Short mmCIF file of C-alpha atoms in Angstrom, two decimals:
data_model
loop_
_atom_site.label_atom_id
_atom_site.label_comp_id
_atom_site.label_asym_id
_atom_site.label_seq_id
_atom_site.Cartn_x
_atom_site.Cartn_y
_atom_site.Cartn_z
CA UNK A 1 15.28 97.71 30.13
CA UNK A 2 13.47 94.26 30.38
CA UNK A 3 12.11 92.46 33.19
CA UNK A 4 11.95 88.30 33.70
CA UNK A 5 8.18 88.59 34.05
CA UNK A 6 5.61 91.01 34.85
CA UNK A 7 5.51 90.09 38.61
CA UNK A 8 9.00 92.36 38.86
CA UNK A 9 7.10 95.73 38.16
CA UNK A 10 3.31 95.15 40.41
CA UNK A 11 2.32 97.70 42.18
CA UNK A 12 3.81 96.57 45.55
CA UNK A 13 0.32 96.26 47.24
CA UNK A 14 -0.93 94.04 44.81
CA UNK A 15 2.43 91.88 44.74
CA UNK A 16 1.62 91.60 48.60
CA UNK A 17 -2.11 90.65 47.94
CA UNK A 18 -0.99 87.90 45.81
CA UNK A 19 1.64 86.37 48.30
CA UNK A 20 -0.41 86.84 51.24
CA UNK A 21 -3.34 84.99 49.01
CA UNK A 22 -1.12 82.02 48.52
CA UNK A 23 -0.44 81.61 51.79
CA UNK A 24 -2.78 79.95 53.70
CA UNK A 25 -2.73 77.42 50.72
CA UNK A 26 0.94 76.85 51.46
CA UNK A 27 0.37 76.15 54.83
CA UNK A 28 -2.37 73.65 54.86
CA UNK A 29 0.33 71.99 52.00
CA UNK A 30 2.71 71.83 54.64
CA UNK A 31 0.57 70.50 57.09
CA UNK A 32 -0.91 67.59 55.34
CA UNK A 33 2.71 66.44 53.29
CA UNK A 34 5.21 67.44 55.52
CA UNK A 35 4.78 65.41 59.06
CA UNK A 36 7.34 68.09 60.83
CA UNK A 37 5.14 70.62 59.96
CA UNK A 38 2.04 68.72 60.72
CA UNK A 39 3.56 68.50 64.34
CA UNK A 40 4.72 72.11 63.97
CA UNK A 41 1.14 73.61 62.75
CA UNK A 42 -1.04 71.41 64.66
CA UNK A 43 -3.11 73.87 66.10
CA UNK A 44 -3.01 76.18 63.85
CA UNK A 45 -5.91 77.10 61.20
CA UNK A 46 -4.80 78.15 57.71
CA UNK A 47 -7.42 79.66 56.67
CA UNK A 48 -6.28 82.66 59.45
CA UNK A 49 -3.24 82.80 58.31
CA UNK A 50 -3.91 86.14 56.18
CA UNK A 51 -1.34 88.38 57.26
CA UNK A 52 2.05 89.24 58.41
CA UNK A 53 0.85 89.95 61.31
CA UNK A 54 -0.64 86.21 61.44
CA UNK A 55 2.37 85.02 59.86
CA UNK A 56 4.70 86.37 62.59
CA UNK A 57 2.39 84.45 65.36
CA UNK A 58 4.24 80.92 63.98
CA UNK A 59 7.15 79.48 64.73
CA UNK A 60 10.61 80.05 63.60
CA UNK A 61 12.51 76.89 62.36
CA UNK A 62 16.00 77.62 62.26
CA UNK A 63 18.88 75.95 60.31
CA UNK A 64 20.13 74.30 63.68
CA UNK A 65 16.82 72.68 64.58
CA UNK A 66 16.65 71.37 60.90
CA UNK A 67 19.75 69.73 61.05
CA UNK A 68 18.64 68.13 64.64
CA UNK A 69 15.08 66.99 62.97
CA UNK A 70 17.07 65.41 60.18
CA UNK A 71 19.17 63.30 62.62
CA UNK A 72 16.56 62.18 63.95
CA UNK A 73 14.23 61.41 60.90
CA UNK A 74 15.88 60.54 57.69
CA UNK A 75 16.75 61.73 55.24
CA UNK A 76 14.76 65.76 55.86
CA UNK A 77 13.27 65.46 59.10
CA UNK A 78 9.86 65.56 58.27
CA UNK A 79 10.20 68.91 56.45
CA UNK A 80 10.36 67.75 52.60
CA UNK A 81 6.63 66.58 51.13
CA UNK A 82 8.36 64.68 48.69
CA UNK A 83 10.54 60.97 48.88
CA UNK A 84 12.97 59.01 46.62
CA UNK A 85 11.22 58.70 42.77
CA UNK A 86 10.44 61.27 40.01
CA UNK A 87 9.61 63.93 42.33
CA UNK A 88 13.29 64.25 43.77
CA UNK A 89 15.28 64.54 41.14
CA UNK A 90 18.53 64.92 43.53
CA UNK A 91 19.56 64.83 46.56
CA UNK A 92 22.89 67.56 47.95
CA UNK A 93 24.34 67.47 51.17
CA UNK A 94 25.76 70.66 52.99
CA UNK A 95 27.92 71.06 55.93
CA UNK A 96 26.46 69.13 59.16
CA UNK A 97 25.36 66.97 57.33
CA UNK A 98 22.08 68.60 56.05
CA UNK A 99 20.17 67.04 52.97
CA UNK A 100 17.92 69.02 50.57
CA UNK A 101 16.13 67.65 48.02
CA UNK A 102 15.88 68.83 44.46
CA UNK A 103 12.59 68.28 43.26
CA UNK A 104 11.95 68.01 39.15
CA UNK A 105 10.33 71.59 38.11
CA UNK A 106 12.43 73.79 35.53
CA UNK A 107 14.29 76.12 37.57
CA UNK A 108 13.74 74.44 40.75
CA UNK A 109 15.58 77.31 42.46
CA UNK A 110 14.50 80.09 40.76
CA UNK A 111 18.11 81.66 40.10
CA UNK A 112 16.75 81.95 36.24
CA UNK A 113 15.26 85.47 37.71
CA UNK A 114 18.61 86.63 39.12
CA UNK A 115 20.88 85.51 36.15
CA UNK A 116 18.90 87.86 33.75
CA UNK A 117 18.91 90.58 35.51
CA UNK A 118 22.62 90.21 35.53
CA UNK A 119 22.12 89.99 31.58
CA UNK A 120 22.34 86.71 31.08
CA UNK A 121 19.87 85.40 28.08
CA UNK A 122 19.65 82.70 25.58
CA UNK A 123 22.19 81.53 23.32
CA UNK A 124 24.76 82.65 26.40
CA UNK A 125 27.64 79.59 26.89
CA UNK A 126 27.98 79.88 30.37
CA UNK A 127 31.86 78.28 32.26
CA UNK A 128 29.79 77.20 35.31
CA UNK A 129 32.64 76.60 38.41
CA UNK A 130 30.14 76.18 41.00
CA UNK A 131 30.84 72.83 42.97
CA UNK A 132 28.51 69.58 41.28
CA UNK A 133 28.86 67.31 43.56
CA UNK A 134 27.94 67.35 47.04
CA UNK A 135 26.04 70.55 47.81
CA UNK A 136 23.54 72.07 44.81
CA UNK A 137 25.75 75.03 44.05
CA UNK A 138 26.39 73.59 40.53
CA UNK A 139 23.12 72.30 39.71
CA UNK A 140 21.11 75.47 40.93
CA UNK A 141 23.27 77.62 38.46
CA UNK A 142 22.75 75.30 35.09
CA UNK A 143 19.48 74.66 36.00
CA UNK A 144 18.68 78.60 35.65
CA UNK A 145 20.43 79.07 32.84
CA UNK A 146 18.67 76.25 31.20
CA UNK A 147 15.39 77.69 31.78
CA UNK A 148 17.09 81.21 30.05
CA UNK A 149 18.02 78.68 26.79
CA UNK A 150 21.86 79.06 27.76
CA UNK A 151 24.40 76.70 26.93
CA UNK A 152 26.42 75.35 30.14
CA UNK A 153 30.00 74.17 30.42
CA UNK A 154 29.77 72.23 34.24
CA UNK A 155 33.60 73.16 34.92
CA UNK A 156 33.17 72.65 38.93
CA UNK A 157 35.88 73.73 40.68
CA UNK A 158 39.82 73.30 40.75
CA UNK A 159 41.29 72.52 37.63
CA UNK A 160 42.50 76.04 37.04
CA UNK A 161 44.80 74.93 33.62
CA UNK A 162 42.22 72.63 32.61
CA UNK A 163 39.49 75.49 32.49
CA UNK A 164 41.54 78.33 31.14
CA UNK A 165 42.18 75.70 27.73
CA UNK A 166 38.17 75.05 27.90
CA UNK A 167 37.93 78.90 28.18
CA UNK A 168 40.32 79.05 24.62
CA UNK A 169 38.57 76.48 23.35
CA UNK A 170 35.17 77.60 23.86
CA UNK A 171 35.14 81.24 24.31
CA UNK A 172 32.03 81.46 26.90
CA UNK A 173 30.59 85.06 27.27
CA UNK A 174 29.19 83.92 30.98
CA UNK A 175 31.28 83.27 34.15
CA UNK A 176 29.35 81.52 37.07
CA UNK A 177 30.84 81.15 40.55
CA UNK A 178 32.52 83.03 43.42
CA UNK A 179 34.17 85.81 42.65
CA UNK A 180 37.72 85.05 44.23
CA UNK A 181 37.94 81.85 42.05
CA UNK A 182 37.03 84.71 38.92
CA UNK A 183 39.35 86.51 40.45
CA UNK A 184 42.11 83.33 39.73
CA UNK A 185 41.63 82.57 36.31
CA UNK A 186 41.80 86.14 35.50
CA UNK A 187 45.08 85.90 37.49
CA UNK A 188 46.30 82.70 35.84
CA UNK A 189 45.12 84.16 32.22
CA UNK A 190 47.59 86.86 32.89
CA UNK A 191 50.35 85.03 33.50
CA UNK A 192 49.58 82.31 31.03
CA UNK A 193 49.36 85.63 28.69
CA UNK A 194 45.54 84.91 27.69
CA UNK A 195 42.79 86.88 27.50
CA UNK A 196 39.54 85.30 29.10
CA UNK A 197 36.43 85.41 26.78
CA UNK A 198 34.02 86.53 29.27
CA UNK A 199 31.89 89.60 29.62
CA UNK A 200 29.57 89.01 32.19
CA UNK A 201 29.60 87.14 35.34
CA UNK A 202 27.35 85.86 38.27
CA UNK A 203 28.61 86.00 41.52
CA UNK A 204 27.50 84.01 44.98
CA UNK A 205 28.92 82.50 47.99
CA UNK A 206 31.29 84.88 48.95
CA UNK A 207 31.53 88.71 49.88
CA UNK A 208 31.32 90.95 46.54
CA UNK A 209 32.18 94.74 48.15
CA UNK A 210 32.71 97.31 45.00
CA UNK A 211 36.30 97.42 44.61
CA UNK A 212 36.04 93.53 43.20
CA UNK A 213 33.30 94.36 41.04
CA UNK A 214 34.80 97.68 40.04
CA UNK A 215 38.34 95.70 39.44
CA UNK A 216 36.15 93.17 37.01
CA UNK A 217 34.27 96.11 34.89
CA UNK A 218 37.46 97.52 34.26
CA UNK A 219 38.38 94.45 32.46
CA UNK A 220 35.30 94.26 30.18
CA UNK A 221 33.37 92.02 32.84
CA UNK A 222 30.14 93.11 34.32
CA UNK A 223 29.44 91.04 37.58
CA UNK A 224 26.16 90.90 39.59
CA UNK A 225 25.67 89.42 42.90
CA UNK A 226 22.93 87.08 44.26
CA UNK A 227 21.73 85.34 47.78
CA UNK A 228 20.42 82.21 47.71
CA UNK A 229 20.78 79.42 49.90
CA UNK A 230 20.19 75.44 49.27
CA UNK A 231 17.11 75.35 51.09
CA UNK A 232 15.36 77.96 49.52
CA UNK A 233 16.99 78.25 46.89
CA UNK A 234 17.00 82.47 45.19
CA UNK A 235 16.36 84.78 48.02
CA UNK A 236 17.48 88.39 46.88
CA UNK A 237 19.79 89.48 44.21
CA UNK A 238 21.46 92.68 42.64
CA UNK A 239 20.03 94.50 39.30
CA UNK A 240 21.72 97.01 37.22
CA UNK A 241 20.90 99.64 39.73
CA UNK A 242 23.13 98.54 42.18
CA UNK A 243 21.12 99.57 45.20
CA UNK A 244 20.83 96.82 47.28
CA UNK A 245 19.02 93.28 46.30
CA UNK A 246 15.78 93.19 45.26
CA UNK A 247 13.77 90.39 47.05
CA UNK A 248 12.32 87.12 44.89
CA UNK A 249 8.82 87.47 43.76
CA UNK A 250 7.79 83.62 45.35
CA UNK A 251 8.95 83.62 48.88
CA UNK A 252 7.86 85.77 51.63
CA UNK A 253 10.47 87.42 53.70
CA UNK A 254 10.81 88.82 57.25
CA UNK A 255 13.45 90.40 59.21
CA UNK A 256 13.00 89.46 62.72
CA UNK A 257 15.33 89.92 66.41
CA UNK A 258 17.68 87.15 66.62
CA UNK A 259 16.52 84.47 68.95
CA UNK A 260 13.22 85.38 68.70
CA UNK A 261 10.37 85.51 65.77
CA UNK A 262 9.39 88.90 66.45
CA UNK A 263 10.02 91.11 63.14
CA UNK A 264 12.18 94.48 63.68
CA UNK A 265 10.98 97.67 62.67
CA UNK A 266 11.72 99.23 58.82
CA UNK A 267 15.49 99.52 58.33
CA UNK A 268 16.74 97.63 61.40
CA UNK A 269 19.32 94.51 61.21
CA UNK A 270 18.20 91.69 62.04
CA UNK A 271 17.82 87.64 61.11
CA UNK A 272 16.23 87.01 57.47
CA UNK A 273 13.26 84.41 58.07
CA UNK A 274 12.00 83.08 54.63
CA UNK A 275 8.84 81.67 53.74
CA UNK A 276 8.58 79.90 50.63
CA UNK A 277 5.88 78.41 48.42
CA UNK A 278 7.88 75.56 46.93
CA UNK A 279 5.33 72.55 47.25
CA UNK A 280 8.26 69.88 47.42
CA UNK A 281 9.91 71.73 50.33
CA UNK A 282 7.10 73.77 51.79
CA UNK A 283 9.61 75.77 54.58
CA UNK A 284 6.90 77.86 56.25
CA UNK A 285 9.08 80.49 58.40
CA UNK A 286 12.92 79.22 58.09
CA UNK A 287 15.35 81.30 59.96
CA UNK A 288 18.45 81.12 57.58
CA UNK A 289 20.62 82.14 60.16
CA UNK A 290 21.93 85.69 58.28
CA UNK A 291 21.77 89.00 59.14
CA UNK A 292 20.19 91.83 56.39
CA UNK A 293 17.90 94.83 56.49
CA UNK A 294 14.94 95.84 54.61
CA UNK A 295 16.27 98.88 52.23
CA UNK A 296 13.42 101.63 52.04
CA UNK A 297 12.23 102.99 48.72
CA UNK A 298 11.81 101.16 45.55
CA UNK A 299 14.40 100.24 43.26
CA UNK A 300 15.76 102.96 40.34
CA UNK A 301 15.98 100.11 38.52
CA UNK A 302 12.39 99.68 38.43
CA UNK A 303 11.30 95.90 39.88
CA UNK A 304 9.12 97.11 42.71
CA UNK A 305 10.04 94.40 44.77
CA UNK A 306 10.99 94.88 48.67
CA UNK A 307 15.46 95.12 48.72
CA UNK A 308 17.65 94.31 51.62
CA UNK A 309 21.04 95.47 52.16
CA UNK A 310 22.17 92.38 51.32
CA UNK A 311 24.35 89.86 54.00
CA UNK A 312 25.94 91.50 57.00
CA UNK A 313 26.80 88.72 58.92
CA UNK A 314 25.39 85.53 60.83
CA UNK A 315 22.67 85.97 63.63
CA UNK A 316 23.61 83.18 65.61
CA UNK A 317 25.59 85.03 68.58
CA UNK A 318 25.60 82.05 71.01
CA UNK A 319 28.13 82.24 73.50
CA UNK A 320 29.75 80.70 76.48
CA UNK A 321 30.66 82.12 79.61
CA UNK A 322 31.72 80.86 82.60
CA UNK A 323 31.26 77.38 80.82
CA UNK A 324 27.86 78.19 80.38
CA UNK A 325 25.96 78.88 76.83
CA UNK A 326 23.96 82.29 76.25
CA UNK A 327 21.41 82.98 73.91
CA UNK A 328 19.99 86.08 71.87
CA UNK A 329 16.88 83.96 72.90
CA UNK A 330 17.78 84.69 76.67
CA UNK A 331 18.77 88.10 75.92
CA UNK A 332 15.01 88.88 74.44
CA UNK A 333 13.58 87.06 76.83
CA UNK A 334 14.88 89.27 79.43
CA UNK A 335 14.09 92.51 77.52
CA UNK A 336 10.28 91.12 76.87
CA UNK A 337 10.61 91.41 80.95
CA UNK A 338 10.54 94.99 81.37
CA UNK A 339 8.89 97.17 79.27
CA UNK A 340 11.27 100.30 80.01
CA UNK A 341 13.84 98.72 77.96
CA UNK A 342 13.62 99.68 74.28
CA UNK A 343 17.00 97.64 72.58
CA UNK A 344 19.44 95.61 74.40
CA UNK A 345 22.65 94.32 73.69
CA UNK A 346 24.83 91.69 75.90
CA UNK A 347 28.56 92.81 76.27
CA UNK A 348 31.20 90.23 77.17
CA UNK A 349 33.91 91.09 77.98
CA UNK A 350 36.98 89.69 80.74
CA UNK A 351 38.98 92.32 82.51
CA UNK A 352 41.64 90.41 84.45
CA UNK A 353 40.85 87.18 82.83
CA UNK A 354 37.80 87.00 84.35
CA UNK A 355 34.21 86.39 82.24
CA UNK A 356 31.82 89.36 82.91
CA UNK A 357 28.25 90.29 81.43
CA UNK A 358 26.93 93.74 80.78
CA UNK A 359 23.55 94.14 79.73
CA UNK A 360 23.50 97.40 77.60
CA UNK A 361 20.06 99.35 77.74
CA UNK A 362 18.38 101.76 75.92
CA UNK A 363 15.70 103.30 78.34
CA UNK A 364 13.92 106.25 78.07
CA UNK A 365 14.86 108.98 81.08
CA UNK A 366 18.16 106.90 81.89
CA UNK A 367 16.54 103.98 83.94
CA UNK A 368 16.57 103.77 87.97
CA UNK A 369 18.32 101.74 90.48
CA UNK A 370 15.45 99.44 90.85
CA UNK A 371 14.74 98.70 87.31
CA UNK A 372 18.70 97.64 87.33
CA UNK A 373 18.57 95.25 90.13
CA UNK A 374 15.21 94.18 88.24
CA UNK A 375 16.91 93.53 85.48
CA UNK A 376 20.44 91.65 87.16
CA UNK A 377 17.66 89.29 88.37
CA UNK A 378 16.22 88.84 85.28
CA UNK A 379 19.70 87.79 83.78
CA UNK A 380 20.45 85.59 87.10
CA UNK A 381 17.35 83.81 86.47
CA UNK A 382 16.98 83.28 82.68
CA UNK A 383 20.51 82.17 81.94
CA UNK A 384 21.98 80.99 85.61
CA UNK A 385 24.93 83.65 85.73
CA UNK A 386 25.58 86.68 87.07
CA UNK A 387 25.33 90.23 84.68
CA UNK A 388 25.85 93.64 85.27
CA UNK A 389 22.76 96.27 84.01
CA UNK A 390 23.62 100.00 82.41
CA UNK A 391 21.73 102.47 80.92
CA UNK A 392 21.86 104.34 77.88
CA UNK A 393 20.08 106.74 75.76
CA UNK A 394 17.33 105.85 73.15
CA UNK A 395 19.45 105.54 69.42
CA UNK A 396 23.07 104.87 71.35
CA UNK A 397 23.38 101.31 70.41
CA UNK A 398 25.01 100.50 66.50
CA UNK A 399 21.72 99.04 64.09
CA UNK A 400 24.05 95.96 63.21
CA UNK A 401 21.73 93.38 64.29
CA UNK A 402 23.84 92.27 67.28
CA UNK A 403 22.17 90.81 70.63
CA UNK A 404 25.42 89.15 71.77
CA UNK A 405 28.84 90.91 71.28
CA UNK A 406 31.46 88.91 72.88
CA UNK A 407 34.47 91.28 72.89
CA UNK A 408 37.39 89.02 75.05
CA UNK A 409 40.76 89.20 74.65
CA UNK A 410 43.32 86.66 75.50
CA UNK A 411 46.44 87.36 76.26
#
């Protein structure tokens, strides 16, 4: 087997003596070039920044807050070190709208990492169908399989006849895009009574659960999975073991509580927080907004990188009751409270039609009728409504990340 780089199979102390070494570099960066994060960092001293431990002291900026800073502060809200001229080389917009810059390094995202361990190499003609225009989907794909010395046909999307002729004509071994639009021109092939050219594929955007993947291999195509994001660009992604995704080698990662920046135990769900060392878009703590896990154990396949399950859903649980918004934020705040309380998750539910709140505890020796009517006040206070408190063992809630499970039915 071969690896991108060395950096994929360091002892996993020294990989973390390397990032941790970078960081308070990263931080002063973002201080001094990006003016959000001077306002952000003011009072904080790099220099200290040495740990996790240190790291997990600053503040979370979340997708939401990003898109509010941008509004506010065109065109990145203070967050980019970099302006119109050689050092953006593009500019993408993604739903809200949200602007990311692209600055003008190879492999500006760092997918080249991902696409070879999905076995993609040089002299590869890769049918690209990621979007180009608009958001960087497109552009983040060719420009890693550039930096691998592949050959790139920019198909974008739609088009379906158009690209199964380019597919004739061509006969590219590499498919890049979501799987369901794979999943398509394999369809359309069929009927057209063609027989694609591809034997390996990279997947993103969308769910990839086994039975797709298995459904492609049995047609000649191997498909591997990444996650990525525009902002950060390669987060995680899939190797031939199949065991979960093995975490990029330049970006820091954390899995904290949702609505709060307080990392979660080994193994538990919870929201993936990035830190990355890209100087052009120095995000120091970024909540993406997703829900993953840390996977114990190091990979079979052997990169000796951290691995998270991979995405299990969005971490943003805000809900309204009673015409009134609720936060996980307000939910940990509550739990920070009182220390008897070891998880908690809101339940909302509306028996009769009617909006009710039940706080579900873990507590150790089943609680007391005082730290309930501790807690109701707690809720009354912190989020202005009225919730009911109950008890439960230590281990009884599901580990699925959720603060906030809004279970109402209308009839």
């Amino acid at each position: 087997m071969t690896f991108y780089d060395d950096r994929e199979t360091l002892p996993a102390d020294a990989r973390e003596r390397a990032l941790l070494a970078r960081l308070p570099g990263q931080i002063a960066h973002a201080r001094a070039s990006a003016p959000a994060f001077s306002r952000l960092l003011e009072d904080v001293d790099p220099d200290t920044i040495i740990s996790r431990e240190a790291l997990a002291t600053l503040p979370v900026t979340r997708k939401s807050e990003l898109l509010e800073q941008q509004k506010a502060a065109r065109p990145f809200g203070g967050f980019a070190a970099v302006g119109w001229g050689a050092a953006c080389r593009r500019v993408f917009a993604s739903p809200g709208p949200l602007y990311e810059p692209e600055g003008a390094r190879p492999d500006y995202y760092r997918l080249a990492r991902a696409l070879h361990a999905a076995g993609f190499r040089a002299g590869d003609l890769v049918h690209n169908t990621f979007s180009y225009h608009f958001t960087p989907a497109g552009s983040m794909m060719e420009t890693a399989a550039h930096a691998l010395g592949c050959t790139v046909f920019p198909a974008g999307v739609g088009q379906t006849e158009q690209q199964l002729a380019a597919i004739v004509d061509l006969q590219p071994n590499a498919y890049v895009g979501t799987p369901s639009f794979l999943r398509i021109l394999l369809e359309k092939a069929d009927e057209a009574g063609l027989r694609p050219s591809f034997t390996k594929a990279f997947v993103s955007g969308e769910a990839f659960p086994p039975s797709v993947r298995d459904a492609f291999a049995a047609r000649g195509i191997q498909a591997y999975q990444a996650y990525a994001t525009a902002d950060i660009g390669l987060i995680a992604y899939e190797t031939p073991a199949r065991e979960g995704l093995v975490v990029d080698e330049d970006i820091l990662l954390e899995i904290v509580r949702p609505g709060t920046g307080d990392p979660v135990p080994e193994g538990e769900v919870g929201e993936v927080v990035v830190t990355t060392f890209n100087p052009d878009y120095p995000l120091i703590r970024f909540g993406t907004g997703d829900l993953s896990a840390v996977l114990p154990g190091a990979s079979p396949c052997g990169r000796t990188n951290l691995r998270i399950k991979g995405w299990m859903g969005r971490a943003d649980q805000t809900t309204k009751v009673k015409g009134m918004f609720v936060h996980p934020g307000q939910i940990a705040d509550v739990v920070r409270r009182h220390a008897e309380i070891r998880r908690a998750r809101l339940v909302v539910d509306n028996p009769d039609l009617n909006d009710r709140m039940t706080l579900m505890c873990e507590v150790a020796g089943g609680g007391s009728e005082a730290l309930a009517a501790a807690v109701a006040s707690s809720i009354r206070e912190l989020t202005k409504l009225r919730g009911e408190v109950a008890f439960l063992p230590s281990g009884a809630l599901a580990n699925d990340g959720k603060v906030i499970d809004d279970v109402r039915v209308y009839n």
